[in-house]
Amino acid sequence: MHPTGLAAASAKTARQPSKRRIPMSQPGMADPHQLFDDTSSAQSRGYGAPRASSSLGYPATSTSPQEAFLADPMSNMAMAYGSSLAAQGKELVDKNIDRFFSISKLKYYFAVDTVYVGKKLGLLVFPYLHQDWEVQYQQDTPVAPRFDVNAPDLYIPAMAFITYILVAGLALGTQDRFSPDLLGLQASSALAWLTLEVLAILLILYLVTINTDLTTIDLVAFLGYKYVGMIGGVLMGLLFGKIGYYLVLGWCCVSIFVFMIRTLRLKILAEAAAEGVPVRGARNQLRMYLTMAVAAAQPLLMYWLTFHLVR
């Protein structure tokens, strides 16, 4: 190439500005393609950030809204007052519930085992062979049902009630009459009759001023034993028709009548003997009539709640 051309080319290159190359990574400069800030460094996490100094020269501490609220004496007073109100409300509810239904004593009525359940079912179906009906006591407290077959329990009545509803649904299904509404009506009617029985007995005991050691839970337990015979009658009705239903239900009705007489007699009349009431006194006669009425109502309700389930 000619020397003049080389000189011109070198002059042209000298006049062009030189391009600046940005380094790949510089401290303190963010990557433009990065979507989020890098918080892995101690500076971004705030561990190494300098604290602002207060007017006295000590580092100023930052307080969160929660800490500021708890540091307020009025808020602490409000929280303490609310806690005391909640505790008083819980205590009031527990007292009112214990007046009618002792929650603390429910464990006693469910203290059963397999041996007790088998013996109790046999006692409900064959009460004629049982001789000793006295409830055993230990230090003026009745022993748990699993140690005494004569003690009332809530396990068998509760399980029998649920089983009765299931058997009633099975009976309605075999007759093409099953519906959730009809099954719910069956359960609510059985529960309503049980509630009316308990309330009626408690009202009579209150009006005639008869002192007994029967509690509301005891009445629910004794009156709930009739569901065992109702289950047997409906099942035999499904298997053998109305003849099997009437035979088994009749046997169970007589059995529950005898069971209630011998059980309630000790609960109601034993209190009269302890009070020194004469056997032929008017008050004692009233106790006997009440015992007979409660026992006689069980077969009637057993038939009323099951006769429409067998056809």
Coordinates of C-alpha atoms in Angstrom, one line a residue:
M1 CA 0.0 0.0 0.0
H2 CA 1.1 3.5 -0.6
P3 CA 2.6 5.4 2.3
T4 CA 0.1 8.2 1.8
G5 CA -2.8 5.7 2.2
L6 CA -1.3 4.3 5.4
A7 CA -1.0 7.7 6.9
A8 CA -4.6 8.6 6.0
A9 CA -5.9 5.3 7.5
S10 CA -3.9 5.9 10.7
A11 CA -5.3 9.4 11.0
K12 CA -8.9 8.2 10.5
T13 CA -8.4 5.6 13.2
A14 CA -7.0 8.1 15.6
R15 CA -10.1 10.4 15.1
Q16 CA -12.6 7.6 16.1
P17 CA -13.5 7.4 19.8
S18 CA -12.5 4.3 21.6
K19 CA -15.2 2.0 23.0
R20 CA -15.5 1.4 26.8
R21 CA -15.9 -2.2 28.0
I22 CA -17.9 -2.6 31.2
P23 CA -16.4 -5.1 33.5
M24 CA -18.4 -8.3 34.0
S25 CA -18.9 -7.8 37.7
Q26 CA -18.2 -4.8 39.8
P27 CA -18.9 -4.6 43.5
G28 CA -22.1 -2.7 44.3
M29 CA -23.5 -2.9 40.8
A30 CA -26.6 -5.0 40.1
D31 CA -26.9 -7.3 37.1
P32 CA -29.5 -5.9 34.7
H33 CA -30.8 -9.4 33.9
Q34 CA -31.4 -10.3 37.5
L35 CA -35.1 -10.3 38.5
F36 CA -34.6 -10.0 42.3
D37 CA -32.1 -8.3 44.4
D38 CA -29.4 -10.5 45.9
T39 CA -30.2 -10.8 49.6
S40 CA -27.5 -13.3 50.4
S41 CA -24.9 -10.7 51.5
A42 CA -24.8 -9.6 55.1
Q43 CA -25.2 -6.0 54.1
S44 CA -28.6 -6.6 52.4
R45 CA -29.8 -8.8 55.3
G46 CA -29.1 -5.9 57.7
Y47 CA -26.6 -7.8 59.9
G48 CA -23.8 -5.4 59.2
A49 CA -25.9 -2.2 58.9
P50 CA -24.9 0.5 61.3
R51 CA -27.3 1.5 64.0
A52 CA -28.5 5.0 64.3
S53 CA -27.2 6.7 67.4
S54 CA -29.6 8.3 69.9
S55 CA -29.1 11.7 71.4
L56 CA -27.4 10.1 74.4
G57 CA -24.8 8.3 72.3
Y58 CA -26.4 4.8 72.7
P59 CA -27.5 2.9 69.7
A60 CA -31.3 3.4 69.1
T61 CA -33.3 0.1 69.1
S62 CA -36.2 -0.2 66.6
T63 CA -39.5 -1.6 68.1
S64 CA -42.1 -3.5 66.1
P65 CA -45.8 -2.6 66.3
Q66 CA -46.5 -5.7 68.4
E67 CA -43.8 -4.8 70.9
A68 CA -45.2 -1.3 71.1
F69 CA -48.7 -2.6 71.8
L70 CA -47.5 -4.9 74.5
A71 CA -45.5 -2.2 76.1
D72 CA -48.6 0.0 76.4
P73 CA -50.0 -0.3 80.0
M74 CA -53.6 0.1 78.8
S75 CA -53.3 -2.8 76.4
N76 CA -51.8 -5.0 79.1
M77 CA -54.7 -4.1 81.4
A78 CA -57.2 -4.9 78.6
M79 CA -55.7 -8.2 78.0
A80 CA -55.7 -9.1 81.7
Y81 CA -59.3 -8.0 82.0
G82 CA -60.3 -10.1 78.9
S83 CA -58.5 -13.2 80.4
S84 CA -60.4 -12.8 83.7
L85 CA -63.7 -12.5 81.9
A86 CA -63.0 -15.7 79.9
A87 CA -62.1 -17.6 83.0
Q88 CA -65.2 -16.4 84.8
G89 CA -67.4 -17.3 81.9
K90 CA -65.9 -20.8 81.7
E91 CA -66.4 -21.3 85.4
L92 CA -70.1 -20.2 85.2
V93 CA -70.8 -22.5 82.3
D94 CA -69.3 -25.5 84.1
K95 CA -71.3 -24.8 87.2
N96 CA -74.6 -24.5 85.3
I97 CA -73.9 -27.7 83.4
D98 CA -73.0 -29.6 86.5
R99 CA -76.3 -28.6 88.1
F100 CA -78.2 -30.7 85.5
F101 CA -75.6 -33.0 84.0
S102 CA -72.4 -33.8 85.8
I103 CA -69.7 -34.0 83.1
S104 CA -67.0 -35.0 85.6
K105 CA -68.9 -38.2 86.5
L106 CA -69.4 -39.4 82.9
K107 CA -66.2 -41.5 83.0
Y108 CA -67.7 -43.6 85.7
Y109 CA -70.6 -44.7 83.5
F110 CA -68.3 -45.6 80.6
A111 CA -65.9 -47.6 82.8
V112 CA -66.9 -51.0 81.2
D113 CA -65.2 -54.0 79.7
T114 CA -66.1 -56.9 77.5
V115 CA -67.0 -59.2 80.4
Y116 CA -69.3 -56.6 82.0
V117 CA -71.1 -56.0 78.7
G118 CA -71.7 -59.7 78.2
K119 CA -73.0 -60.2 81.7
K120 CA -75.2 -57.1 81.5
L121 CA -76.8 -58.2 78.3
G122 CA -77.5 -61.6 79.8
L123 CA -79.0 -59.9 82.8
L124 CA -81.3 -57.8 80.6
V125 CA -82.6 -60.8 78.7
F126 CA -82.7 -63.3 81.7
P127 CA -83.2 -61.3 84.9
Y128 CA -85.1 -64.2 86.5
L129 CA -81.9 -66.1 87.4
H130 CA -80.2 -63.1 89.1
Q131 CA -80.4 -63.1 92.9
D132 CA -78.2 -60.3 94.3
W133 CA -79.3 -56.8 93.0
E134 CA -77.5 -54.7 95.5
V135 CA -75.0 -52.2 94.1
Q136 CA -71.5 -52.6 95.6
Y137 CA -70.0 -49.6 97.4
Q138 CA -66.4 -48.8 98.4
Q139 CA -66.0 -46.0 100.9
D140 CA -69.5 -44.6 100.2
T141 CA -68.8 -44.6 96.5
P142 CA -70.2 -47.1 94.0
V143 CA -67.6 -49.2 92.3
A144 CA -67.1 -49.0 88.6
P145 CA -69.5 -50.9 86.3
R146 CA -66.8 -53.3 85.1
F147 CA -66.6 -54.6 88.7
D148 CA -70.3 -54.7 89.4
V149 CA -72.9 -56.0 87.0
N150 CA -75.7 -54.2 89.0
A151 CA -74.1 -50.7 88.4
P152 CA -75.8 -48.5 85.8
D153 CA -73.8 -47.6 82.7
L154 CA -74.2 -45.5 79.6
Y155 CA -72.2 -47.6 77.2
I156 CA -74.9 -50.2 76.5
P157 CA -77.7 -47.6 76.2
A158 CA -75.7 -45.4 73.8
M159 CA -74.5 -48.3 71.6
A160 CA -78.0 -49.8 71.7
F161 CA -79.6 -46.5 70.6
I162 CA -77.2 -46.2 67.6
T163 CA -77.7 -49.9 66.7
Y164 CA -81.5 -49.5 66.9
I165 CA -81.4 -46.6 64.4
L166 CA -79.3 -48.7 62.0
V167 CA -81.6 -51.7 62.4
A168 CA -84.6 -49.4 61.8
G169 CA -82.9 -48.2 58.6
L170 CA -82.3 -51.8 57.5
A171 CA -86.0 -52.6 58.1
L172 CA -87.2 -49.6 56.2
G173 CA -84.9 -50.5 53.3
T174 CA -86.2 -54.0 53.0
Q175 CA -89.7 -52.5 52.7
D176 CA -88.6 -49.9 50.1
R177 CA -89.5 -47.2 52.5
F178 CA -86.1 -45.9 53.4
S179 CA -85.3 -42.2 53.2
P180 CA -83.0 -40.0 55.3
D181 CA -85.9 -37.9 56.5
L182 CA -87.8 -41.0 57.7
L183 CA -84.7 -42.3 59.5
G184 CA -84.1 -39.0 61.1
L185 CA -87.7 -38.9 62.3
Q186 CA -87.3 -42.4 63.8
A187 CA -84.2 -41.3 65.7
S188 CA -85.6 -38.0 66.9
S189 CA -88.9 -39.6 68.1
A190 CA -87.0 -42.2 70.1
L191 CA -84.8 -39.5 71.6
A192 CA -87.8 -37.4 72.3
W193 CA -89.6 -40.2 74.2
L194 CA -86.5 -40.9 76.3
T195 CA -86.3 -37.2 77.2
L196 CA -90.0 -37.0 78.1
E197 CA -89.6 -40.1 80.3
V198 CA -86.7 -38.6 82.2
L199 CA -88.4 -35.2 82.7
A200 CA -91.7 -36.8 83.8
I201 CA -89.9 -38.9 86.4
L202 CA -87.9 -36.0 87.7
L203 CA -91.0 -33.9 87.9
I204 CA -93.0 -36.5 89.8
L205 CA -90.1 -37.0 92.3
Y206 CA -90.0 -33.3 92.8
L207 CA -93.8 -32.8 93.3
V208 CA -94.3 -35.7 95.7
T209 CA -91.0 -34.8 97.5
I210 CA -89.5 -38.3 97.3
N211 CA -85.9 -38.4 98.2
T212 CA -83.8 -40.9 96.3
D213 CA -80.2 -41.2 95.2
L214 CA -81.3 -41.5 91.6
T215 CA -79.5 -39.0 89.4
T216 CA -80.4 -37.8 85.9
I217 CA -77.7 -40.0 84.4
D218 CA -79.0 -43.0 86.3
L219 CA -82.4 -42.5 84.8
V220 CA -81.0 -42.2 81.3
A221 CA -79.0 -45.4 81.8
F222 CA -82.0 -47.4 83.2
L223 CA -84.4 -46.2 80.6
G224 CA -82.0 -46.7 77.7
Y225 CA -81.7 -50.5 78.4
K226 CA -85.0 -51.0 76.6
Y227 CA -83.3 -50.5 73.2
V228 CA -81.6 -53.9 73.6
G229 CA -85.0 -55.7 73.5
M230 CA -86.2 -53.5 70.7
I231 CA -83.2 -54.5 68.6
G232 CA -83.8 -58.2 69.2
G233 CA -87.5 -57.8 68.3
V234 CA -86.9 -56.0 65.0
L235 CA -84.1 -58.4 63.9
M236 CA -86.3 -61.4 64.6
G237 CA -89.1 -59.7 62.7
L238 CA -86.8 -59.3 59.7
L239 CA -85.8 -62.9 59.8
F240 CA -89.0 -64.7 60.8
G241 CA -91.8 -62.2 60.2
K242 CA -94.3 -61.0 62.7
I243 CA -94.4 -64.2 64.6
G244 CA -90.7 -64.0 65.5
Y245 CA -91.1 -60.2 66.2
Y246 CA -93.9 -60.7 68.7
L247 CA -92.3 -63.7 70.4
V248 CA -88.9 -62.1 71.0
L249 CA -90.3 -58.6 71.8
G250 CA -92.8 -60.1 74.3
W251 CA -90.0 -62.0 76.1
C252 CA -87.9 -58.8 76.1
C253 CA -90.8 -56.7 77.4
V254 CA -91.4 -59.1 80.3
S255 CA -87.6 -59.1 81.0
I256 CA -87.2 -55.4 81.1
F257 CA -90.3 -55.1 83.3
V258 CA -88.8 -57.5 85.9
F259 CA -85.4 -55.8 85.5
M260 CA -86.8 -52.3 86.2
I261 CA -88.9 -53.4 89.1
R262 CA -86.0 -55.1 90.9
T263 CA -83.5 -52.3 90.1
L264 CA -85.7 -49.3 90.9
R265 CA -87.1 -50.9 93.9
L266 CA -83.7 -50.8 95.6
K267 CA -83.1 -47.3 94.4
I268 CA -86.5 -45.8 95.5
L269 CA -87.7 -48.0 98.3
A270 CA -84.3 -48.4 99.9
E271 CA -84.3 -44.7 100.7
A272 CA -87.7 -45.1 102.4
A273 CA -86.3 -47.9 104.6
A274 CA -83.4 -45.8 105.5
E275 CA -85.7 -42.9 106.5
G276 CA -87.8 -45.3 108.7
V277 CA -91.0 -45.0 106.6
P278 CA -93.5 -47.8 107.4
V279 CA -93.9 -50.4 104.7
R280 CA -97.7 -49.8 104.4
G281 CA -97.4 -46.0 104.8
A282 CA -98.9 -43.6 102.2
R283 CA -95.5 -42.3 101.1
N284 CA -94.1 -45.8 100.7
Q285 CA -97.1 -46.8 98.6
L286 CA -96.5 -43.8 96.4
R287 CA -93.0 -45.0 95.8
M288 CA -94.2 -48.5 94.8
Y289 CA -96.7 -47.0 92.4
L290 CA -94.0 -44.9 90.8
T291 CA -91.7 -47.9 90.4
M292 CA -94.5 -49.9 88.8
A293 CA -95.5 -47.0 86.4
V294 CA -91.9 -46.6 85.2
A295 CA -91.5 -50.3 84.7
A296 CA -94.8 -50.7 82.9
A297 CA -94.0 -47.8 80.5
Q298 CA -91.0 -49.6 79.1
P299 CA -92.9 -52.4 77.2
L300 CA -95.4 -49.9 75.9
L301 CA -92.7 -47.7 74.4
M302 CA -90.8 -50.7 73.1
Y303 CA -93.9 -51.8 71.1
W304 CA -94.7 -48.2 70.0
L305 CA -91.3 -47.5 68.6
T306 CA -91.0 -50.9 66.7
F307 CA -94.3 -52.2 65.5
H308 CA -94.3 -50.1 62.3
L309 CA -90.9 -51.5 61.3
V310 CA -92.1 -55.1 60.8
R311 CA -94.6 -56.0 58.2

